[in-house]
Amino acid sequence: MNKYNESVLPNGLKIITSENSNSEIVTLSIWVRAGSRYETQEQLGYAHILEHALFLGTKKYPTSFIAGRAIDSVGALSNANTSPERIRIFIEVTKKHLEKMFELLSDMVLNPVMDSKVLENEKEVILQELYRQKDNYQKYLWKLSYEKFFLGHPLSQDPLGNEISIKSATPDKLFDYHKKFFTPDRAAIVSTGGLTYEKILELAKKYFGYLPKSEKVADNFQEPHFKKGFFFEKAPSKQTRVIFQYGNSKCNIEESIALEILINYLSYGDSSVLTQEIRTKRGLAYSVSAGNSLYKDATVFFISAATTKPKEVAEIILNIMRNLDKNFTTEIFDEIKEQTANVLIREIHDQFNELGFLGNSWLLYDKIIFPKEFLEILEKIKYKDVIAAINKYLSEDRLLMATLGEEKFKVDF
């Protein structure tokens, strides 16, 4: 495995690295604890707008063309995304251009330039992204289901915001948002690939170390209140999208690994239970997947599919989930536990996947869970731990079934 390190600068900035001396590529990223869950009604979508604005120019690279040319000229790749709990900006580059891209990344994060006319044009782009979301039925159903599932909770807010909040955003408002959330104590530099920890630490001190400690922003974590429910919205689609969402409070790392074992049992590969029962044996869907969305105060275990026979698919999924504790035997547990370890080892060989693994660990837990520790915790997970996770996190008392399509139907649960 790679060589891992972590540290914290005096101003609170977290440094996390994975060193692979055989790689010629470095993936740099900055994670900031900001997102839709922290936004007021007036600010809805501001984290996402700011994510876009960071690419419109900086103090040293004053236009998007100049900043973009600096990245393109060294063959680097850059992008960013926003979730309810974070903004992430990354640049992938050959290691000989590491410092140049580190400097650029720091300038983007710390010194954005938001010209009013340029911002107005970018807001039109963001509105197009918002409209496109409704045309993408799968994404639109996720938005609707979170609004219903997290009703009144900060996680119910859509990272894209809405037309009113997007149109009302101004440079001054965004700079105020930036000043509040882009602080060292709310940020982490996460880097993987052909780097050394010492070099990343040196660059972090050089380009971020001068920032002072800031006044702590109060987080709005709170216990979610999930209720059993069924939701349908009509849409002109040949297929009906179906999502099962089981909600609960935040799980710890041991519980999240137990749930990961269940996810692999249900939907990893062609031999998985959901794939065999829904696709292979009956031909009801092209694919069906299970997963787990983890937040600072909530856990959402989900199963999703698109099908022309939604009632039949939903009944099969319900039957599988209702009998999970009976059909998931000790023999299956041993096999899927080994599979889970091997899936992680394979996936983190991709630097970007590894970046996500490390960054999400920082975001969710009080300490960084490196791959070796994850595997050690996994090894200690017992069959009874998975059964306990089923009973705690997969209760129908906190199940929302959300559907979107032409065919309205109802399944009792």
Short mmCIF file of C-alpha atoms in Angstrom, two decimals:
data_model
loop_
_atom_site.label_atom_id
_atom_site.label_comp_id
_atom_site.label_asym_id
_atom_site.label_seq_id
_atom_site.Cartn_x
_atom_site.Cartn_y
_atom_site.Cartn_z
CA MET A 1 0.00 0.00 0.00
CA ASN A 2 0.98 3.63 -0.34
CA LYS A 3 2.63 5.68 2.39
CA TYR A 4 0.11 7.78 4.31
CA ASN A 5 0.59 10.88 6.45
CA GLU A 6 -1.52 13.56 8.07
CA SER A 7 -0.89 16.74 10.04
CA VAL A 8 -2.53 20.04 10.99
CA LEU A 9 -1.02 23.49 10.44
CA PRO A 10 -1.12 25.93 13.39
CA ASN A 11 -4.04 27.76 11.73
CA GLY A 12 -6.14 24.54 11.63
CA LEU A 13 -5.65 23.50 8.00
CA LYS A 14 -5.59 19.70 7.67
CA ILE A 15 -2.97 18.01 5.45
CA ILE A 16 -3.58 14.44 4.22
CA THR A 17 -1.29 12.64 1.76
CA SER A 18 -0.93 9.28 0.06
CA GLU A 19 2.51 8.80 -1.47
CA ASN A 20 3.14 6.46 -4.40
CA SER A 21 6.75 6.88 -5.53
CA ASN A 22 6.04 4.93 -8.75
CA SER A 23 3.46 7.39 -10.01
CA GLU A 24 4.26 10.33 -12.29
CA ILE A 25 0.88 11.94 -11.51
CA VAL A 26 -0.20 13.98 -8.50
CA THR A 27 -3.83 14.66 -7.67
CA LEU A 28 -4.17 17.81 -5.55
CA SER A 29 -7.42 18.76 -3.89
CA ILE A 30 -8.87 21.18 -1.39
CA TRP A 31 -11.98 20.22 0.56
CA VAL A 32 -14.01 22.89 2.35
CA ARG A 33 -16.81 22.28 4.86
CA ALA A 34 -19.41 24.31 2.99
CA GLY A 35 -22.52 23.29 1.11
CA SER A 36 -26.27 23.45 0.85
CA ARG A 37 -26.94 22.31 4.42
CA TYR A 38 -25.31 25.50 5.76
CA GLU A 39 -27.23 27.90 3.52
CA THR A 40 -30.10 30.22 4.41
CA GLN A 41 -33.08 30.51 2.06
CA GLU A 42 -31.49 33.58 0.46
CA GLN A 43 -28.19 31.74 0.00
CA LEU A 44 -29.51 28.52 -1.53
CA GLY A 45 -27.01 27.36 -4.14
CA TYR A 46 -24.27 29.79 -3.06
CA ALA A 47 -21.70 27.06 -2.39
CA HIS A 48 -22.28 25.73 -5.90
CA ILE A 49 -22.16 29.19 -7.46
CA LEU A 50 -18.92 29.85 -5.61
CA GLU A 51 -17.52 26.56 -6.89
CA HIS A 52 -18.09 27.89 -10.43
CA ALA A 53 -16.79 31.36 -9.57
CA LEU A 54 -13.43 30.00 -8.40
CA PHE A 55 -12.67 29.16 -12.04
CA LEU A 56 -13.59 32.61 -13.40
CA GLY A 57 -10.30 34.25 -12.47
CA THR A 58 -7.98 34.95 -9.56
CA LYS A 59 -5.75 37.76 -8.33
CA LYS A 60 -2.75 36.36 -10.21
CA TYR A 61 -4.74 34.82 -13.09
CA PRO A 62 -7.45 37.48 -13.59
CA THR A 63 -9.64 35.77 -16.22
CA SER A 64 -10.95 32.27 -16.78
CA PHE A 65 -8.92 32.08 -19.99
CA ILE A 66 -5.64 32.95 -18.26
CA ALA A 67 -6.32 30.57 -15.37
CA GLY A 68 -7.50 27.87 -17.76
CA ARG A 69 -4.48 28.32 -19.99
CA ALA A 70 -2.14 27.89 -17.01
CA ILE A 71 -3.78 24.53 -16.33
CA ASP A 72 -4.07 23.43 -19.95
CA SER A 73 -0.51 24.36 -20.86
CA VAL A 74 0.95 21.71 -18.54
CA GLY A 75 -1.60 19.07 -19.57
CA ALA A 76 -3.35 19.16 -16.21
CA LEU A 77 -6.98 18.33 -15.52
CA SER A 78 -9.12 20.37 -13.13
CA ASN A 79 -12.66 20.18 -11.85
CA ALA A 80 -14.81 20.77 -8.79
CA ASN A 81 -18.09 19.67 -7.26
CA THR A 82 -20.40 20.57 -4.41
CA SER A 83 -22.43 18.39 -2.06
CA PRO A 84 -24.65 19.21 0.93
CA GLU A 85 -21.57 19.20 3.19
CA ARG A 86 -18.54 20.20 1.12
CA ILE A 87 -16.97 21.93 -1.85
CA ARG A 88 -14.11 20.02 -3.48
CA ILE A 89 -11.66 21.45 -6.02
CA PHE A 90 -8.97 19.27 -7.59
CA ILE A 91 -6.17 19.39 -10.13
CA GLU A 92 -4.46 16.33 -11.59
CA VAL A 93 -0.97 17.03 -12.96
CA THR A 94 2.43 15.49 -13.66
CA LYS A 95 4.62 15.78 -10.59
CA LYS A 96 7.18 18.08 -12.20
CA HIS A 97 4.49 20.79 -12.34
CA LEU A 98 3.29 20.19 -8.79
CA GLU A 99 4.25 23.56 -7.29
CA LYS A 100 2.87 25.60 -10.19
CA MET A 101 -0.52 23.91 -9.83
CA PHE A 102 -0.41 24.13 -6.04
CA GLU A 103 0.10 27.87 -6.29
CA LEU A 104 -2.74 28.18 -8.82
CA LEU A 105 -5.07 26.09 -6.67
CA SER A 106 -4.32 28.25 -3.63
CA ASP A 107 -4.96 31.43 -5.63
CA MET A 108 -8.29 30.04 -6.87
CA VAL A 109 -9.40 29.21 -3.33
CA LEU A 110 -8.05 32.27 -1.54
CA ASN A 111 -8.16 35.07 -4.13
CA PRO A 112 -11.09 34.63 -6.53
CA VAL A 113 -12.00 37.55 -8.76
CA MET A 114 -15.72 37.96 -9.37
CA ASP A 115 -16.41 40.50 -12.07
CA SER A 116 -20.13 41.35 -12.14
CA LYS A 117 -20.58 40.82 -15.89
CA VAL A 118 -18.64 37.56 -15.90
CA LEU A 119 -20.61 36.31 -12.89
CA GLU A 120 -23.93 37.16 -14.56
CA ASN A 121 -22.95 35.07 -17.56
CA GLU A 122 -21.89 32.16 -15.34
CA LYS A 123 -25.19 32.35 -13.45
CA GLU A 124 -26.92 31.69 -16.77
CA VAL A 125 -24.75 28.58 -17.14
CA ILE A 126 -25.73 27.48 -13.61
CA LEU A 127 -29.41 28.00 -14.43
CA GLN A 128 -28.96 25.73 -17.44
CA GLU A 129 -27.49 23.14 -15.07
CA LEU A 130 -30.52 23.55 -12.80
CA TYR A 131 -32.94 23.05 -15.71
CA ARG A 132 -30.94 20.06 -16.95
CA GLN A 133 -31.41 18.43 -13.54
CA LYS A 134 -35.16 18.23 -14.09
CA ASP A 135 -34.61 16.66 -17.50
CA ASN A 136 -32.41 13.99 -15.87
CA TYR A 137 -35.12 11.95 -14.19
CA GLN A 138 -32.77 10.01 -11.95
CA LYS A 139 -31.16 13.17 -10.52
CA TYR A 140 -34.51 14.91 -10.28
CA LEU A 141 -35.95 12.02 -8.27
CA TRP A 142 -33.04 12.23 -5.83
CA LYS A 143 -33.76 15.93 -5.33
CA LEU A 144 -37.47 15.30 -4.75
CA SER A 145 -36.86 12.36 -2.43
CA TYR A 146 -34.44 14.32 -0.24
CA GLU A 147 -36.94 17.17 0.04
CA LYS A 148 -39.56 14.68 1.24
CA PHE A 149 -37.26 12.48 3.34
CA PHE A 150 -35.43 15.30 5.14
CA LEU A 151 -38.42 17.61 5.42
CA GLY A 152 -37.41 20.60 7.57
CA HIS A 153 -33.84 19.30 7.99
CA PRO A 154 -30.81 21.12 6.49
CA LEU A 155 -30.06 18.10 4.27
CA SER A 156 -33.34 18.66 2.43
CA GLN A 157 -31.81 21.65 0.61
CA ASP A 158 -30.65 21.14 -2.98
CA PRO A 159 -26.99 22.06 -3.65
CA LEU A 160 -28.09 23.65 -6.95
CA GLY A 161 -30.41 26.09 -5.17
CA ASN A 162 -33.32 27.61 -7.10
CA GLU A 163 -33.94 30.28 -9.72
CA ILE A 164 -34.60 33.06 -7.23
CA SER A 165 -31.48 32.49 -5.12
CA ILE A 166 -29.23 31.99 -8.16
CA LYS A 167 -30.45 35.14 -9.90
CA SER A 168 -30.08 37.22 -6.71
CA ALA A 169 -26.44 36.24 -6.09
CA THR A 170 -23.96 39.12 -6.38
CA PRO A 171 -20.17 39.34 -6.00
CA ASP A 172 -20.55 41.00 -2.59
CA LYS A 173 -22.88 38.28 -1.30
CA LEU A 174 -20.59 35.55 -2.59
CA PHE A 175 -17.51 37.20 -1.07
CA ASP A 176 -19.33 37.29 2.28
CA TYR A 177 -20.10 33.58 1.92
CA HIS A 178 -16.49 32.90 0.92
CA LYS A 179 -15.11 34.80 3.92
CA LYS A 180 -17.32 32.85 6.31
CA PHE A 181 -16.64 29.33 5.07
CA PHE A 182 -13.26 29.36 3.29
CA THR A 183 -11.22 29.31 6.49
CA PRO A 184 -8.29 27.08 7.46
CA ASP A 185 -10.16 25.26 10.23
CA ARG A 186 -12.88 24.22 7.75
CA ALA A 187 -10.50 23.00 5.04
CA ALA A 188 -8.25 20.08 4.18
CA ILE A 189 -5.61 19.61 1.51
CA VAL A 190 -5.82 16.01 0.31
CA SER A 191 -3.20 14.80 -2.17
CA THR A 192 -2.41 11.44 -3.74
CA GLY A 193 0.13 10.01 -6.19
CA GLY A 194 3.75 10.84 -7.02
CA LEU A 195 4.42 13.23 -4.17
CA THR A 196 6.17 13.32 -0.84
CA TYR A 197 4.46 14.30 2.35
CA GLU A 198 7.32 16.68 3.12
CA LYS A 199 6.86 18.55 -0.19
CA ILE A 200 3.09 18.90 0.23
CA LEU A 201 3.56 20.13 3.79
CA GLU A 202 6.17 22.65 2.61
CA LEU A 203 3.84 23.98 -0.10
CA ALA A 204 0.88 24.09 2.27
CA LYS A 205 2.86 26.21 4.73
CA LYS A 206 4.08 28.45 1.90
CA TYR A 207 0.69 29.10 0.27
CA PHE A 208 -1.75 28.66 3.18
CA GLY A 209 0.27 28.89 6.38
CA TYR A 210 0.06 32.68 6.63
CA LEU A 211 -3.73 32.59 7.02
CA PRO A 212 -4.78 33.39 10.59
CA LYS A 213 -7.10 31.28 12.68
CA SER A 214 -10.68 32.35 12.17
CA GLU A 215 -13.82 32.61 14.24
CA LYS A 216 -15.50 29.22 14.35
CA VAL A 217 -18.71 28.85 12.33
CA ALA A 218 -21.51 27.07 14.18
CA ASP A 219 -22.55 23.84 12.45
CA ASN A 220 -26.23 22.92 12.18
CA PHE A 221 -26.05 19.18 12.80
CA GLN A 222 -29.29 17.77 14.18
CA GLU A 223 -31.10 14.49 14.56
CA PRO A 224 -33.22 13.81 11.43
CA HIS A 225 -36.82 12.66 11.82
CA PHE A 226 -37.62 10.12 9.12
CA LYS A 227 -41.12 8.80 8.56
CA LYS A 228 -42.34 5.85 6.54
CA GLY A 229 -43.81 7.02 3.25
CA PHE A 230 -44.55 6.50 -0.45
CA PHE A 231 -44.11 9.27 -3.00
CA PHE A 232 -44.98 9.38 -6.70
CA GLU A 233 -44.60 12.13 -9.30
CA LYS A 234 -45.75 11.76 -12.87
CA ALA A 235 -43.18 12.24 -15.65
CA PRO A 236 -43.27 11.48 -19.40
CA SER A 237 -40.81 8.60 -19.27
CA LYS A 238 -41.05 5.07 -20.64
CA GLN A 239 -39.38 3.82 -17.47
CA THR A 240 -40.36 4.49 -13.88
CA ARG A 241 -37.51 5.39 -11.54
CA VAL A 242 -37.74 3.77 -8.12
CA ILE A 243 -35.66 4.65 -5.05
CA PHE A 244 -35.84 2.99 -1.64
CA GLN A 245 -34.30 5.14 1.11
CA TYR A 246 -33.81 3.87 4.66
CA GLY A 247 -32.96 6.74 7.01
CA ASN A 248 -31.31 6.86 10.40
CA SER A 249 -28.91 8.89 12.52
CA LYS A 250 -25.18 8.98 11.75
CA CYS A 251 -23.42 5.64 11.85
CA ASN A 252 -19.90 5.08 13.17
CA ILE A 253 -17.09 3.61 11.10
CA GLU A 254 -17.76 0.03 12.26
CA GLU A 255 -21.43 0.31 11.33
CA SER A 256 -20.62 1.91 7.96
CA ILE A 257 -18.32 -1.04 7.13
CA ALA A 258 -21.03 -3.51 8.15
CA LEU A 259 -23.41 -1.69 5.80
CA GLU A 260 -20.73 -1.78 3.06
CA ILE A 261 -20.71 -5.56 3.35
CA LEU A 262 -24.48 -5.57 2.81
CA ILE A 263 -24.16 -3.22 -0.17
CA ASN A 264 -21.73 -5.60 -1.84
CA TYR A 265 -23.97 -8.58 -1.08
CA LEU A 266 -26.96 -6.82 -2.61
CA SER A 267 -25.50 -5.20 -5.72
CA TYR A 268 -21.78 -5.78 -6.38
CA GLY A 269 -21.35 -7.51 -9.73
CA ASP A 270 -23.37 -9.99 -11.77
CA SER A 271 -23.66 -12.54 -8.95
CA SER A 272 -25.21 -10.09 -6.48
CA VAL A 273 -28.69 -10.76 -5.10
CA LEU A 274 -30.46 -7.77 -6.65
CA THR A 275 -28.87 -8.27 -10.07
CA GLN A 276 -29.71 -11.98 -10.11
CA GLU A 277 -33.30 -11.57 -8.95
CA ILE A 278 -34.25 -8.49 -10.97
CA ARG A 279 -32.10 -8.54 -14.10
CA THR A 280 -30.86 -12.09 -14.69
CA LYS A 281 -33.88 -14.16 -13.64
CA ARG A 282 -36.66 -11.79 -14.73
CA GLY A 283 -35.22 -9.17 -17.10
CA LEU A 284 -37.00 -6.37 -15.27
CA ALA A 285 -34.22 -3.75 -15.24
CA TYR A 286 -30.91 -3.04 -16.91
CA SER A 287 -29.30 -2.39 -13.54
CA VAL A 288 -30.20 -2.08 -9.87
CA SER A 289 -27.84 -0.68 -7.28
CA ALA A 290 -27.50 -0.30 -3.52
CA GLY A 291 -25.44 2.29 -1.66
CA ASN A 292 -25.04 4.36 1.46
CA SER A 293 -25.01 8.16 1.73
CA LEU A 294 -23.24 9.26 4.91
CA TYR A 295 -23.51 12.69 6.54
CA LYS A 296 -22.42 14.25 9.81
CA ASP A 297 -25.84 13.62 11.34
CA ALA A 298 -27.57 11.10 9.08
CA THR A 299 -27.27 7.81 7.22
CA VAL A 300 -29.30 6.99 4.10
CA PHE A 301 -29.10 3.43 2.79
CA PHE A 302 -30.62 3.30 -0.71
CA ILE A 303 -31.58 0.97 -3.54
CA SER A 304 -32.42 2.37 -6.97
CA ALA A 305 -33.62 1.02 -10.32
CA ALA A 306 -35.35 2.09 -13.52
CA THR A 307 -37.95 -0.24 -15.01
CA THR A 308 -41.16 -0.55 -17.04
CA LYS A 309 -42.61 -2.80 -14.31
CA PRO A 310 -42.10 -0.78 -11.13
CA LYS A 311 -44.63 -2.59 -8.92
CA GLU A 312 -43.04 -5.96 -9.61
CA VAL A 313 -39.52 -4.62 -9.02
CA ALA A 314 -40.56 -2.86 -5.82
CA GLU A 315 -42.18 -6.01 -4.43
CA ILE A 316 -39.05 -8.05 -5.17
CA ILE A 317 -36.82 -5.49 -3.45
CA LEU A 318 -39.13 -5.35 -0.42
CA ASN A 319 -39.15 -9.13 -0.16
CA ILE A 320 -35.33 -9.27 -0.34
CA MET A 321 -34.94 -6.58 2.31
CA ARG A 322 -37.55 -8.14 4.63
CA ASN A 323 -35.71 -11.46 4.56
CA LEU A 324 -32.18 -10.06 4.60
CA ASP A 325 -31.39 -11.26 8.13
CA LYS A 326 -32.52 -14.81 7.24
CA ASN A 327 -30.88 -15.16 3.82
CA PHE A 328 -27.60 -13.47 4.69
CA THR A 329 -25.97 -16.53 6.26
CA THR A 330 -22.64 -16.88 8.05
CA GLU A 331 -21.18 -18.61 4.97
CA ILE A 332 -22.22 -15.72 2.73
CA PHE A 333 -20.85 -13.28 5.32
CA ASP A 334 -17.36 -14.80 5.15
CA GLU A 335 -17.35 -14.61 1.36
CA ILE A 336 -18.66 -11.04 1.08
CA LYS A 337 -16.36 -9.82 3.84
CA GLU A 338 -13.34 -11.02 1.81
CA GLN A 339 -14.87 -9.49 -1.31
CA THR A 340 -15.27 -6.13 0.45
CA ALA A 341 -11.59 -6.06 1.39
CA ASN A 342 -10.52 -6.81 -2.16
CA VAL A 343 -12.89 -4.21 -3.64
CA LEU A 344 -11.30 -1.50 -1.49
CA ILE A 345 -7.75 -2.56 -2.37
CA ARG A 346 -8.59 -2.51 -6.08
CA GLU A 347 -10.49 0.76 -6.03
CA ILE A 348 -7.88 2.81 -4.18
CA HIS A 349 -5.31 1.95 -6.84
CA ASP A 350 -7.11 4.69 -8.74
CA GLN A 351 -5.75 7.97 -7.32
CA PHE A 352 -9.05 9.77 -7.66
CA ASN A 353 -10.95 7.04 -5.81
CA GLU A 354 -8.29 7.13 -3.11
CA LEU A 355 -8.67 10.92 -2.90
CA GLY A 356 -12.39 10.48 -2.28
CA PHE A 357 -11.78 7.79 0.33
CA LEU A 358 -9.40 10.01 2.32
CA GLY A 359 -11.40 13.23 1.90
CA ASN A 360 -14.67 11.64 2.95
CA SER A 361 -12.96 10.17 5.99
CA TRP A 362 -11.87 13.67 7.03
CA LEU A 363 -15.33 15.01 6.35
CA LEU A 364 -17.24 12.39 8.33
CA TYR A 365 -15.12 11.31 11.26
CA ASP A 366 -13.02 12.90 13.96
CA LYS A 367 -9.93 11.05 12.69
CA ILE A 368 -8.65 9.95 9.30
CA ILE A 369 -9.35 6.30 8.54
CA PHE A 370 -6.53 5.19 6.25
CA PRO A 371 -6.99 2.04 4.12
CA LYS A 372 -4.90 -0.16 6.43
CA GLU A 373 -7.06 0.79 9.41
CA PHE A 374 -10.23 0.28 7.36
CA LEU A 375 -9.07 -3.25 6.55
CA GLU A 376 -8.17 -3.89 10.20
CA ILE A 377 -11.64 -2.74 11.30
CA LEU A 378 -13.23 -4.84 8.55
CA GLU A 379 -11.33 -7.90 9.76
CA LYS A 380 -12.85 -7.44 13.24
CA ILE A 381 -16.42 -7.18 11.95
CA LYS A 382 -18.45 -10.24 12.98
CA TYR A 383 -21.58 -11.75 11.50
CA LYS A 384 -23.61 -10.46 14.45
CA ASP A 385 -22.44 -6.90 13.66
CA VAL A 386 -23.98 -7.07 10.19
CA ILE A 387 -27.24 -8.45 11.57
CA ALA A 388 -27.27 -5.62 14.12
CA ALA A 389 -26.78 -3.10 11.28
CA ILE A 390 -29.72 -4.65 9.39
CA ASN A 391 -31.98 -4.32 12.43
CA LYS A 392 -30.87 -0.76 13.20
CA TYR A 393 -30.49 0.87 9.80
CA LEU A 394 -32.87 -1.01 7.49
CA SER A 395 -36.16 -0.66 9.32
CA GLU A 396 -39.32 -0.10 7.28
CA ASP A 397 -40.40 2.35 9.95
CA ARG A 398 -37.99 4.82 8.34
CA LEU A 399 -38.35 3.86 4.68
CA LEU A 400 -39.30 6.29 1.93
CA MET A 401 -40.12 4.82 -1.45
CA ALA A 402 -39.90 7.55 -4.10
CA THR A 403 -41.01 6.99 -7.69
CA LEU A 404 -41.05 9.05 -10.90
CA GLY A 405 -42.63 8.01 -14.19
CA GLU A 406 -45.81 7.46 -16.21
CA GLU A 407 -47.17 4.49 -14.28
CA LYS A 408 -48.59 5.24 -10.85
CA PHE A 409 -48.64 2.28 -8.50
CA LYS A 410 -48.64 1.50 -4.80
CA VAL A 411 -46.81 -1.07 -2.71
CA ASP A 412 -47.79 -1.67 0.89
CA PHE A 413 -45.10 -1.61 3.55
#
